[in-house]
């Protein structure tokens, strides 16, 4: 059980906040963390010791590369920490509504409603983004810059581009914003809400684009990964 | 704009946390805060100075009782602070789903669905509570203890009993858990979700009970206040 004051104290340091964020995608050893956050290893060690004491982080031994002595890597522990002031509970509201819809309408109708809502949300988000940026049509480059690195980054899903060619973009997200709900309702949240959202996004990209989800955190993968294919019209500029 | 580290630092003190909580219902002067949280006035003054500097609290002059010089009262400033680690955004999910349902199904059908979901949630909550506590039937006393002071208190709605007689209980809540959503959708959240929830609760109390909402924060009142009437069956024990 985490102590509220200690958690706040731990989070009140910008360096500790950066270290925690560096560990959200996967466990890392001290040198990897130091590289990521731009601090000296000895400073990282000091912060890790306080984060471990607070219970936010735990060390585990891991043999890297198969030779030499094991390195200690650090990972985030336990449950999601949610604090609000004044107190709010939007997670509770989501639980009540999802649980209620499933029980009253049944799983198929609930899934169908979530799918429609999400398609519209994804479509509208991209249309608004195009309009705000004066885009006449999407390309893989503008999609990468405005959606993947822009919107998803701002939302906090920790997006990364895995690969990009002239007609294909693969990107992934390391953080699921609704992960607790996903764990209890993967069919609804991943296969209706997330799927619908990305379907709506691809629909707004235009008829020359296709999308596919390759991996999903709600189904046990370490990230959600998506592939976007562009059947580039001949003569169109790739930028 | 609040500074994240400073906010965490401010919240990391149990005394400052208590002071903030004491101010969520209404502005108070130093002595009233000291009484509420059980600290000396000089300690409260010290914490208020740091909370004011962080931007979480602001002082305002107020003439109390109409005579003498004005007292300084303190109140909570600005918007709701929500922090989660790893990052989550259940508020966003609520916004997407509520906005999507309104746009796709229209306001009447969306309201109807929320009402049904909420009636069920309130009813089930009370039925489970009765069953967990081995209650055969509800009385105003057990309702007050288990629901108002128990469940609502745990949820964080800051409940208070205003008055209680043999056949009537009036209680109020000082904190709305969904207040940002209420401000944009009072018709849906207050008049369907909150109303439905309390209808479900009263339904589970049994046919001898009636309920009425007297005030609502989403409609500008400083609290949500409810009246529960008990047409006590003759011969029933009031406890």
GROMACS .gro file of C-alpha atoms in nm, chain A residues 74-180:
model
  107
   74UNK     CA    1   1.422  -0.141  -1.259
   75UNK     CA    2   1.055  -0.151  -1.338
   76UNK     CA    3   0.736   0.027  -1.237
   77UNK     CA    4   0.542  -0.159  -0.968
   78UNK     CA    5   0.181  -0.223  -0.901
   79UNK     CA    6  -0.129  -0.035  -0.985
   80UNK     CA    7  -0.203   0.289  -1.155
   81UNK     CA    8  -0.184   0.592  -0.925
   82UNK     CA    9  -0.468   0.836  -0.979
   83UNK     CA   10  -0.500   1.152  -0.777
   84UNK     CA   11  -0.731   1.443  -0.826
   85UNK     CA   12  -0.808   1.749  -0.627
   86UNK     CA   13  -1.092   1.822  -0.563
   87UNK     CA   14  -1.167   1.452  -0.577
   88UNK     CA   15  -1.306   1.319  -0.904
   89UNK     CA   16  -1.373   0.963  -1.019
   90UNK     CA   17  -1.414   0.943  -1.394
   91UNK     CA   18  -1.286   0.586  -1.380
   92UNK     CA   19  -1.586   0.496  -1.164
   93UNK     CA   20  -1.817   0.669  -1.413
   94UNK     CA   21  -1.667   0.465  -1.699
   95UNK     CA   22  -1.707   0.145  -1.499
   96UNK     CA   23  -2.072   0.224  -1.420
   97UNK     CA   24  -2.160   0.311  -1.779
   98UNK     CA   25  -1.973   0.023  -1.944
   99UNK     CA   26  -2.103  -0.227  -1.690
  100UNK     CA   27  -2.456  -0.091  -1.717
  101UNK     CA   28  -2.463  -0.092  -2.097
  102UNK     CA   29  -2.331  -0.448  -2.110
  103UNK     CA   30  -2.593  -0.562  -1.863
  104UNK     CA   31  -2.889  -0.373  -2.015
  105UNK     CA   32  -2.816  -0.382  -2.388
  106UNK     CA   33  -2.602  -0.696  -2.405
  107UNK     CA   34  -2.248  -0.725  -2.539
  108UNK     CA   35  -2.323  -0.705  -2.912
  109UNK     CA   36  -2.528  -0.385  -2.898
  110UNK     CA   37  -2.282  -0.226  -2.653
  111UNK     CA   38  -1.992  -0.312  -2.883
  112UNK     CA   39  -2.178  -0.173  -3.182
  113UNK     CA   40  -2.247   0.157  -3.003
  114UNK     CA   41  -1.884   0.191  -2.891
  115UNK     CA   42  -1.765   0.117  -3.243
  116UNK     CA   43  -1.986   0.387  -3.394
  117UNK     CA   44  -1.892   0.641  -3.128
  118UNK     CA   45  -1.521   0.568  -3.178
  119UNK     CA   46  -1.528   0.578  -3.560
  120UNK     CA   47  -1.687   0.919  -3.537
  121UNK     CA   48  -1.436   1.039  -3.275
  122UNK     CA   49  -1.137   0.927  -3.486
  123UNK     CA   50  -1.281   1.067  -3.807
  124UNK     CA   51  -1.372   1.405  -3.654
  125UNK     CA   52  -1.034   1.436  -3.482
  126UNK     CA   53  -0.848   1.394  -3.810
  127UNK     CA   54  -1.082   1.614  -4.009
  128UNK     CA   55  -1.045   1.893  -3.753
  129UNK     CA   56  -0.668   1.852  -3.752
  130UNK     CA   57  -0.654   1.875  -4.133
  131UNK     CA   58  -0.874   2.182  -4.129
  132UNK     CA   59  -0.677   2.354  -3.849
  133UNK     CA   60  -0.353   2.294  -4.038
  134UNK     CA   61  -0.487   2.390  -4.378
  135UNK     CA   62  -0.418   2.041  -4.519
  136UNK     CA   63  -0.593   1.961  -4.846
  137UNK     CA   64  -0.500   1.595  -4.834
  138UNK     CA   65  -0.307   1.368  -4.602
  139UNK     CA   66   0.030   1.210  -4.678
  140UNK     CA   67   0.223   0.962  -4.462
  141UNK     CA   68   0.454   1.247  -4.359
  142UNK     CA   69   0.181   1.482  -4.245
  143UNK     CA   70   0.002   1.192  -4.073
  144UNK     CA   71   0.323   1.101  -3.889
  145UNK     CA   72   0.392   1.460  -3.785
  146UNK     CA   73   0.040   1.579  -3.695
  147UNK     CA   74  -0.125   1.259  -3.571
  148UNK     CA   75   0.139   1.016  -3.444
  149UNK     CA   76   0.399   1.256  -3.306
  150UNK     CA   77   0.153   1.543  -3.252
  151UNK     CA   78  -0.189   1.431  -3.125
  152UNK     CA   79  -0.094   1.091  -2.980
  153UNK     CA   80   0.209   1.249  -2.812
  154UNK     CA   81  -0.005   1.519  -2.652
  155UNK     CA   82  -0.257   1.261  -2.535
  156UNK     CA   83   0.023   1.074  -2.357
  157UNK     CA   84   0.020   0.739  -2.541
  158UNK     CA   85   0.402   0.750  -2.586
  159UNK     CA   86   0.400   0.696  -2.963
  160UNK     CA   87   0.706   0.587  -3.162
  161UNK     CA   88   0.752   0.542  -3.536
  162UNK     CA   89   0.885   0.192  -3.600
  163UNK     CA   90   0.948   0.226  -3.973
  164UNK     CA   91   0.848   0.441  -4.264
  165UNK     CA   92   0.877   0.391  -4.637
  166UNK     CA   93   0.711   0.567  -4.930
  167UNK     CA   94   0.392   0.367  -4.896
  168UNK     CA   95   0.392   0.229  -4.541
  169UNK     CA   96   0.414   0.370  -4.190
  170UNK     CA   97   0.436   0.149  -3.883
  171UNK     CA   98   0.399   0.313  -3.544
  172UNK     CA   99   0.337   0.194  -3.192
  173UNK     CA  100   0.208   0.327  -2.862
  174UNK     CA  101   0.365   0.223  -2.532
  175UNK     CA  102   0.099   0.357  -2.299
  176UNK     CA  103  -0.271   0.271  -2.298
  177UNK     CA  104  -0.476   0.558  -2.153
  178UNK     CA  105  -0.757   0.323  -2.045
  179UNK     CA  106  -0.553   0.022  -1.938
  180UNK     CA  107  -0.748  -0.073  -1.623
   0.00000   0.00000   0.00000
